[in-house]
XYZ file of C-alpha atoms in Angstrom:
491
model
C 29.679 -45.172 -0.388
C 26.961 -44.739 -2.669
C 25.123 -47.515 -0.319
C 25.477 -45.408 2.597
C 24.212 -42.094 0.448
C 21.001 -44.072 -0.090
C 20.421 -44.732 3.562
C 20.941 -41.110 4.452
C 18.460 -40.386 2.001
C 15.852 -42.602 2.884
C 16.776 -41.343 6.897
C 16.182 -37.544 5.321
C 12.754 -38.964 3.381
C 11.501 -40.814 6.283
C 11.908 -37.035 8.694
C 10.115 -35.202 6.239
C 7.632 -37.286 6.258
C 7.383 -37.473 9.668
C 7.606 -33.465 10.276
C 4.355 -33.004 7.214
C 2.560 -35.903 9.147
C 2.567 -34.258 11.979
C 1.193 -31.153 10.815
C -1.640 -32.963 8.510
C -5.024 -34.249 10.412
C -4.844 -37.680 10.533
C -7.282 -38.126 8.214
C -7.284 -36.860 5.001
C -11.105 -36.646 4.756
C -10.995 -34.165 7.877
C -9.983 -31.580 5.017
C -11.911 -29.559 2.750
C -10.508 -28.859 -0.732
C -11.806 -25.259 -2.042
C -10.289 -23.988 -5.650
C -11.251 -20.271 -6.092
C -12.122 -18.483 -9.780
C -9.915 -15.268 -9.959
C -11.849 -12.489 -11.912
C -10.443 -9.555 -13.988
C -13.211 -6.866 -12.281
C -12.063 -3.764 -11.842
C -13.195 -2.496 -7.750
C -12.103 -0.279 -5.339
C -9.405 -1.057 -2.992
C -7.537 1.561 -0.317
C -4.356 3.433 -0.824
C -4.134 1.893 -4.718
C -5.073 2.633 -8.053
C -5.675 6.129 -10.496
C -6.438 9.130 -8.108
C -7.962 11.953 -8.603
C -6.917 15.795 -8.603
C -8.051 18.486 -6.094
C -6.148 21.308 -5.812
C -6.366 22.607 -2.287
C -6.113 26.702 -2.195
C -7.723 29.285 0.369
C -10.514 29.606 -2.022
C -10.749 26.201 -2.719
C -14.055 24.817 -1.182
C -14.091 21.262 1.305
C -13.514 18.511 -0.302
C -17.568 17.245 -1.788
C -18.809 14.196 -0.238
C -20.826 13.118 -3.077
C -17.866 13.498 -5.758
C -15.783 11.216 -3.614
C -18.666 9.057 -3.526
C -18.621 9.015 -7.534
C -14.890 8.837 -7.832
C -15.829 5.452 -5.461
C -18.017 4.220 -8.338
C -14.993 4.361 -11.118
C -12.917 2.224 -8.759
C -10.292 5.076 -7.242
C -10.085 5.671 -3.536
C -7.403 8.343 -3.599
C -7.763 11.817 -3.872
C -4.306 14.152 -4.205
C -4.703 17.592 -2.746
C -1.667 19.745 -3.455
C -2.557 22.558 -0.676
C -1.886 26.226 -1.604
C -0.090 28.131 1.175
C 1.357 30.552 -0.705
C -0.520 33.280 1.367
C 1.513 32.526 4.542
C 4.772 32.541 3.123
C 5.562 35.339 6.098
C 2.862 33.947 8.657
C 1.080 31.281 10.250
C -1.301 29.151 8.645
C -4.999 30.882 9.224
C -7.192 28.800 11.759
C -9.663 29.004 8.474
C -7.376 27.333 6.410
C -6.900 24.369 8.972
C -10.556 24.093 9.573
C -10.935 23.147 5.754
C -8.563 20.451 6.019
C -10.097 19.253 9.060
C -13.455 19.099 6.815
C -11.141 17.704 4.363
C -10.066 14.633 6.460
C -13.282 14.171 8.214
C -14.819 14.074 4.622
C -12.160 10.916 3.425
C -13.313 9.066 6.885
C -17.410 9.500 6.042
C -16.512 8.222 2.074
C -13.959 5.408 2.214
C -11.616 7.646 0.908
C -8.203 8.338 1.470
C -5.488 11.030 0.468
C -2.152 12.007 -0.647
C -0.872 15.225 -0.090
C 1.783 18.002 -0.684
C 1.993 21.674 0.100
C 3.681 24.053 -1.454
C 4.369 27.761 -1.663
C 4.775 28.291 -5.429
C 2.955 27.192 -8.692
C 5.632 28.470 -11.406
C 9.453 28.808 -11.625
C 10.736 31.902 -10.171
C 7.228 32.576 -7.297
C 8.659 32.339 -3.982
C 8.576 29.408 -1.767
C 9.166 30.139 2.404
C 12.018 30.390 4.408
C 13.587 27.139 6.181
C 12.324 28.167 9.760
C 8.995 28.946 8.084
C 8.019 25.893 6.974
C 9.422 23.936 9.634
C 6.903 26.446 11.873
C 4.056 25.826 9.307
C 5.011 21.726 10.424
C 4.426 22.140 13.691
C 1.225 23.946 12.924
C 0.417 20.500 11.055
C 1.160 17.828 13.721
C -1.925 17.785 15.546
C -4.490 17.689 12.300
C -1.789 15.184 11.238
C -2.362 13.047 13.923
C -5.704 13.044 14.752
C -6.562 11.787 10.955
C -3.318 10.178 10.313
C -5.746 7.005 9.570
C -6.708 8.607 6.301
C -3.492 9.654 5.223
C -2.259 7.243 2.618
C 1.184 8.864 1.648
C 2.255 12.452 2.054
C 4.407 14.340 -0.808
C 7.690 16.025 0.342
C 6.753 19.291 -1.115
C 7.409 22.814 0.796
C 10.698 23.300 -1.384
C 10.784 25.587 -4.684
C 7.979 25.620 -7.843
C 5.039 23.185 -7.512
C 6.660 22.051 -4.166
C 9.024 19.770 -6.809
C 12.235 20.114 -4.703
C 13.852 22.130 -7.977
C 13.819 26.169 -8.070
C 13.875 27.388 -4.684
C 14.049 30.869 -4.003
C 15.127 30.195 0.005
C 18.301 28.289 -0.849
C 15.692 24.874 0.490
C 17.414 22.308 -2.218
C 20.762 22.229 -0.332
C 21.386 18.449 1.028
C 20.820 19.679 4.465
C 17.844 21.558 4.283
C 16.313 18.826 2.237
C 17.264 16.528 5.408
C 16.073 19.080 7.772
C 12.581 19.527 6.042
C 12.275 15.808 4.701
C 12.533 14.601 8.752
C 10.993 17.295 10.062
C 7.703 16.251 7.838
C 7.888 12.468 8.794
C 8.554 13.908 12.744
C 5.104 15.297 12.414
C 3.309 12.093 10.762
C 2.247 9.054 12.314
C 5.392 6.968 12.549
C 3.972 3.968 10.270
C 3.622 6.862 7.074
C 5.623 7.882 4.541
C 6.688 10.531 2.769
C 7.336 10.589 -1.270
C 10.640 12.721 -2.506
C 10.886 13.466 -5.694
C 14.359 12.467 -7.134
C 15.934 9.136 -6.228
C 19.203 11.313 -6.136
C 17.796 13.303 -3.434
C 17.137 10.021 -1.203
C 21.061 9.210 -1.617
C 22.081 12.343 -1.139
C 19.750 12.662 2.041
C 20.811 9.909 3.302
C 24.487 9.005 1.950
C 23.873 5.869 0.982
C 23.582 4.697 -2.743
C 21.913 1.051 -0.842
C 18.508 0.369 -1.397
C 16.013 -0.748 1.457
C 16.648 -4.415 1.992
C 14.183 -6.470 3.647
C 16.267 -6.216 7.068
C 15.379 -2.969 7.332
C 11.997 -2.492 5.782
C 9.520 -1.070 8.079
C 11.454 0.003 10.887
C 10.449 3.035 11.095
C 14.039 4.847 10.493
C 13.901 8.143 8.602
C 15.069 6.113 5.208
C 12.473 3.218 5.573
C 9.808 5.968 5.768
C 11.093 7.832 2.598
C 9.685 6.506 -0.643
C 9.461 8.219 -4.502
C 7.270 10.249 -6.919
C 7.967 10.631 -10.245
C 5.347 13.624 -11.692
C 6.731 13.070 -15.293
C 6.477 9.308 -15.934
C 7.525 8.105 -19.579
C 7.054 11.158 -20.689
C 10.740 11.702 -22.053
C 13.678 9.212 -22.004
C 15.191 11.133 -18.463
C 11.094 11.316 -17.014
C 12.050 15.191 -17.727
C 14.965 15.330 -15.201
C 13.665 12.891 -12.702
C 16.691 10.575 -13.862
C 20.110 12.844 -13.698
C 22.535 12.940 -16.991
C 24.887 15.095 -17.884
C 22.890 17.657 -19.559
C 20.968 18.211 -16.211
C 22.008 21.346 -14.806
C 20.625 20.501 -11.361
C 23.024 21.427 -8.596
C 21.074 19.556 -6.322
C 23.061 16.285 -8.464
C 26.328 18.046 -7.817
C 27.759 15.775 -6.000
C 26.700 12.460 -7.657
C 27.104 13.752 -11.468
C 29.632 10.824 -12.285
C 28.118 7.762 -10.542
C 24.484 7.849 -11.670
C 23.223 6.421 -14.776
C 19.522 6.037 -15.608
C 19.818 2.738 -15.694
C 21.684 2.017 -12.355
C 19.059 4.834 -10.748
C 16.222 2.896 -11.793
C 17.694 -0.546 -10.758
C 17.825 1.287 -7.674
C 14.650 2.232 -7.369
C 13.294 -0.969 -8.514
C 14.908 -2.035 -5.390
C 13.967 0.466 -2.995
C 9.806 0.181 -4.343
C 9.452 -3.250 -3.087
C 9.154 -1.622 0.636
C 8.299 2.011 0.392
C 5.490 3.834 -2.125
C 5.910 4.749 -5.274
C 3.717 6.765 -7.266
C 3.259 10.166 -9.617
C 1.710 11.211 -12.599
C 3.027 11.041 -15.992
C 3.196 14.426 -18.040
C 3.017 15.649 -21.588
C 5.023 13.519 -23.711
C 8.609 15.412 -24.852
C 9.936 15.878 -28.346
C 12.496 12.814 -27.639
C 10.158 10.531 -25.721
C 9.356 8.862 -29.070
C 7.558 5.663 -27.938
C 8.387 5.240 -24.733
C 5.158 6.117 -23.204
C 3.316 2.991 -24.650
C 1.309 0.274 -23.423
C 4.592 -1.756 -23.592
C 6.877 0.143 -21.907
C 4.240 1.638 -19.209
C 3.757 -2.378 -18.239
C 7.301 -2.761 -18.142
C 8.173 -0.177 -15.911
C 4.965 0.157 -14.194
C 6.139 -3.417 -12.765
C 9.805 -3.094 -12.471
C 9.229 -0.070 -10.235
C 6.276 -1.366 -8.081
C 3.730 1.532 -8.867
C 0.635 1.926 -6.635
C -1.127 4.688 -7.795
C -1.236 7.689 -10.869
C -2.996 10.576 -11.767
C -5.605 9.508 -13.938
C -6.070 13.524 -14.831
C -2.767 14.383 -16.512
C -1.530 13.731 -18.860
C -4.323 12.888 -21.213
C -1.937 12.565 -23.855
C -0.625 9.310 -22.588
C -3.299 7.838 -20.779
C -5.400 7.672 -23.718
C -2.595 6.586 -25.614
C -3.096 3.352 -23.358
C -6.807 3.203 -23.649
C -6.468 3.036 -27.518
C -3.525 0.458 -27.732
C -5.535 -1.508 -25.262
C -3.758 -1.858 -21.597
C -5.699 1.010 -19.631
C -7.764 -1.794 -18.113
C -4.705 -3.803 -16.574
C -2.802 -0.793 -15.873
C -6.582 0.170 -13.503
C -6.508 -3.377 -12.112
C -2.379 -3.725 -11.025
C -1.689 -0.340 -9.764
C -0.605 -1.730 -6.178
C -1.853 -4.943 -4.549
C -4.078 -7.414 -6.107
C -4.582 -10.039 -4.103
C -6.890 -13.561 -6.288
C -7.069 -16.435 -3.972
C -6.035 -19.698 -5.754
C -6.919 -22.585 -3.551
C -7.408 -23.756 0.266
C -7.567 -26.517 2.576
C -9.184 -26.680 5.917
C -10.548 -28.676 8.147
C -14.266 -30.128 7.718
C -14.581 -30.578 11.521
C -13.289 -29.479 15.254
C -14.397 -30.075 18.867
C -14.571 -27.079 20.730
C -10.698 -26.283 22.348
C -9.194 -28.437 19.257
C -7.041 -27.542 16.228
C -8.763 -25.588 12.873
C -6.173 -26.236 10.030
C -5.939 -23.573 7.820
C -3.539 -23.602 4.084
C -4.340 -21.014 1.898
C -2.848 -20.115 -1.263
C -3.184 -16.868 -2.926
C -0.858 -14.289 -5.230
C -0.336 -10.516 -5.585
C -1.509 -9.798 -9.161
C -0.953 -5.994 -8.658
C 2.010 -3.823 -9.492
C 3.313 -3.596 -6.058
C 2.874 -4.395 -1.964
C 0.930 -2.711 0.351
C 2.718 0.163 2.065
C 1.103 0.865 5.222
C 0.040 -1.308 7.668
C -3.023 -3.742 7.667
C -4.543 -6.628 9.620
C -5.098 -10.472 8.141
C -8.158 -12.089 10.503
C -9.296 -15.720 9.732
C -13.065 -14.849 10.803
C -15.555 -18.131 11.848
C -19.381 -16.332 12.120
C -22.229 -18.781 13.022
C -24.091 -19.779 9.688
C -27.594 -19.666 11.344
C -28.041 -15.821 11.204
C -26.780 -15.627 14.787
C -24.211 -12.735 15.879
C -21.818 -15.378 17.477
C -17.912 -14.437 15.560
C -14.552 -14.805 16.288
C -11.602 -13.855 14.623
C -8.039 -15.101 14.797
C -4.770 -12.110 13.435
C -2.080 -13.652 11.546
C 1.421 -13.419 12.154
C 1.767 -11.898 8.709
C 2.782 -8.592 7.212
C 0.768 -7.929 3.884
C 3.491 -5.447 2.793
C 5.870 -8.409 2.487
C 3.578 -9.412 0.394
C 5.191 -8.589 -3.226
C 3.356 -8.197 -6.936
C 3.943 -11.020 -8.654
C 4.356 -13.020 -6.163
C 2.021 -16.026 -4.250
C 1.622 -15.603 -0.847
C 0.713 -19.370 1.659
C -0.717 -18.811 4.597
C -0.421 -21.997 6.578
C -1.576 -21.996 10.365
C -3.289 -24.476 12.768
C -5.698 -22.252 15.043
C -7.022 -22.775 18.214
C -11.119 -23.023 18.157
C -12.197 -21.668 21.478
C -13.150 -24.571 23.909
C -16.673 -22.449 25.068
C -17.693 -21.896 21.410
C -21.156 -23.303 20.907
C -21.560 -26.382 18.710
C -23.029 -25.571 14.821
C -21.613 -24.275 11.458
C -19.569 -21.909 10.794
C -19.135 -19.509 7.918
C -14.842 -19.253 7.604
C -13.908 -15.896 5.516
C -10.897 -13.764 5.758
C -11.005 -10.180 6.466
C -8.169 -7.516 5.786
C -9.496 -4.299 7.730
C -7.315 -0.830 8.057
C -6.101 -1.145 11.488
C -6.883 2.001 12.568
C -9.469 1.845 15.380
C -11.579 4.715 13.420
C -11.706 2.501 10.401
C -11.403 -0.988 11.490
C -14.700 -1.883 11.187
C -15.553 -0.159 8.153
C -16.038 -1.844 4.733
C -14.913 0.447 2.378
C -11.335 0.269 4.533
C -10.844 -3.282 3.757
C -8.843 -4.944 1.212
C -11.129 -6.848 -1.359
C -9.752 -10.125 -2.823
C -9.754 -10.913 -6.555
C -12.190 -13.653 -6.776
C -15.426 -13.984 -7.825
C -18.210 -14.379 -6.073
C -16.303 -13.643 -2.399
C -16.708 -9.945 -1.337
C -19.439 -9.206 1.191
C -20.402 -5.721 0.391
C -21.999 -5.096 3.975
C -18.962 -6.645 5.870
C -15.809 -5.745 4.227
C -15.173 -9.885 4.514
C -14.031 -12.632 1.809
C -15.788 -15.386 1.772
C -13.341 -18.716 1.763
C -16.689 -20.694 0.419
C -15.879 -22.994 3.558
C -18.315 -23.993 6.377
C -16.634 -25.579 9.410
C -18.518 -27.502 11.716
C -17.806 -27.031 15.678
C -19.072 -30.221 17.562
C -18.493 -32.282 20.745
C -18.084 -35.505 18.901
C -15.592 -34.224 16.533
C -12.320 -35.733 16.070
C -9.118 -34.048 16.065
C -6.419 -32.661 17.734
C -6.440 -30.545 21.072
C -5.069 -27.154 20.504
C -1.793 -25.932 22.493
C -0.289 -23.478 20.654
C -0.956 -19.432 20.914
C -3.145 -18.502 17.589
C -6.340 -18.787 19.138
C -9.815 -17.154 17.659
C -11.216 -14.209 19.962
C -14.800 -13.321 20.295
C -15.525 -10.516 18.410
C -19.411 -10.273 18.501
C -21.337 -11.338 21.627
């Protein structure tokens, strides 16, 4: 028996091997080794980090080119613009109104920005907000702006519903399950269908939905109502319930009614620990309560900032805290894992190829950051000629970057096909993660910058993989059949 073990085993060894040979070039000085240095810079990326605050009101001037520009400079490429329609509580929006938020989004395009938004009808408990057939009309007044610069959108806010647009207070009877529902899909009907929205309990998602189940990789990105509906929490650490954003007892809420007995802070944030890994999750914290005793420092923001995949804060409230961080000392991590980080740790590809033949292509790299991406982006292995030439050609992964969780290492392991008319000489090999968006594709500031030093072309939005592949007629190699071919991009 243990005889006939042993052969199986060496049967098992000897298909393995056979399977990685197969895959390998036959010789192993066809490959190129490349070890990259990871650096601890702090740089802009999109749709991560500390944003900034601009209230939006109908005195409120366009957003300012130039202080975008600046917030560009101290790393942050999101801008939150809580929009003031209080004035139409009993009317349309103005045409004025939505001619500032056109300047608004066609500001964000020009500056490599990008924003997150809510509106809402009342800044204190006990204003007004609209009724139910009023906002859903203000909505519809929405869609087309909402389309046509959907590229800049990063995230929208639920808002609409009671004081600050919170989803607590309502005057118009809004924080009932069903209107909640009725609003919350109405919002997401009227947004590209690859955005989310941001709610602001993660009792309100279950209730919303029914469900108590976390998104599960099956149905991440799917573009269902629930997949599309992620979290804010506008009171982080800043009391041991986030000032009602967890339900207990003591929370008088009756938007909770219904789920008073089942939720626990602890199960809620397992839950949304959970739920984070596929849809956004961001806020602000607040001024620290009486009870919050330690909670907001440097050791429990890491903690949590982690557990519940955080991609961006407000780095203007609250002070309080935030400075807290700066003077215990993790203010600069907290600025470089909000989100993705993606450092590159090593590759292999091929030295060599013959025009029509097979480019092997392993690299290794891991998600430093906080969290995934949440909206959609583009991989592209890019060859460009290395003699100053315009000749490029890209090849998209099969990949999803928002699979692509923090803390974990990400391979990317293809062989792809080198054109058979591409003309003989080096080749510069870099990787390039652009917005897909055809308004932004080909713009720098748009694409995601990799945690290396000594990578990032400023002018090109590219990563350089420090890798120069030779195309030539007397190469060896293997001929290229499968369906990952490179495309010219540049003639």
């Amino acid at each position: 028996m243990n005889r006939y073990f042993q052969t199986s085993a060496i049967v098992a060894l000897i298909i393995v091997l056979l399977i990685t040979w197969q895959h390998q070039p036959k010789n192993d000085q066809e490959l190129a080794l490349v070890k990259y240095e990871a650096t601890d810079e702090i740089f802009p990326n999109p749709e991560r980090g500390f944003y900034r605050f601009a209230p939006g009101t109908p005195a409120s001037p366009p957003l300012d080119a130039d202080t975008l520009l600046g917030y560009r400079q101290h790393a942050q490429t999101l801008v939150f613009r809580p929009y003031l329609i209080r004035d139409f509580r009993e009317s349309d929006i103005s045409a004025e109104y939505l001619d500032k938020m056109r300047q608004d989004f066609e500001t964000l395009r020009r500056t490599g920005m990008k924003t997150l938004f809510k509106f809402r009808y009342s800044t204190a408990i006990g204003q007004p907000d609209a009724p139910l057939e009023r906002v859903l009309a203000h909505l519809d007044q929405l869609e087309p702006l909402f389309r046509e610069y959907g590229d800049v959108i990063a995230v929208a806010q639920g808002g609409f519903i009671g004081a600050w647009g919170e989803w607590h207070a309502s005057t118009n009877d809004l924080t009932t399950t069903e209107n909640m529902r009725i609003i919350s899909r109405k919002l997401m009907d009227v947004l590209p269908k690859d955005r989310h929205i941001q709610i602001r309990y993660p009792a309100a998602k279950m209730q919303i939905y029914e469900s108590m189940d976390p998104i599960g990789e099956q149905e991440a990105f799917n573009s269902s109502y629930k997949s599309r509906t992620g979290h804010h929490n506008d009171c982080f650490l800043a009391s041991p319930t986030d000032v009602g954003t967890y339900w207990v007892g003591q929370f008088s809420d009756p938007l909770f009614d219904d789920m008073r007995d089942t939720l626990s802070i602890g199960w809620q944030k397992y839950y949304l620990s959970l739920d984070t890994r596929y849809v956004p999750m961001g806020g602000e914290t607040c001024n620290p309560r009486p009870d919050a005793g330690d909670r907001y420092h440097c050791e429990t923001a890491l903690l949590e900032l982690d557990q519940m995949n955080y991609s961006f804060l407000n780095y203007n409230y609250s002070r309080r805290i935030l400075d807290t961080w700066v003077e215990q000392g993790c203010m600069p991590e907290v600025e470089r894992r909000l989100g993705y980080r993606f450092a590159m740790r090593n590759g292999s590809f091929s030295r060599t190829v013959a025009p029509g033949g097979t480019f092997h292509f392993d690299l290794e790299l891991m998600n430093e950051g906080f969290a995934a991406p949440y909206n959609p982006r583009t991989v592209q292995v890019v060859l460009r000629s290395a003699d100053g030439a315009t000749r490029m050609v890209t090849a998209d992964l099969p990949v999803d970057p928002r699979t692509w969780q923090g803390g974990e290492s990400i391979r990317l392991q293809y062989d792809l096909g080198i054109p058979s008319d591409l003309p003989a000489g080096e080749y510069d090999v870099l990787l390039n993660l652009p917005d897909p968006a055809d308004e932004l594709r080909d713009k720098p500031a748009f694409s995601v910058r990799l945690a290396n030093t000594g990578t990032w072309e400023d002018g090109t939005g590219f990563n350089s993989l420090n890798h120069r592949l030779i195309i030539g007629t007397g190469s060896a190699g293997d001929p290229y059949k499968g369906e990952l071919l490179f495309k010219q991009a540049v003639e």
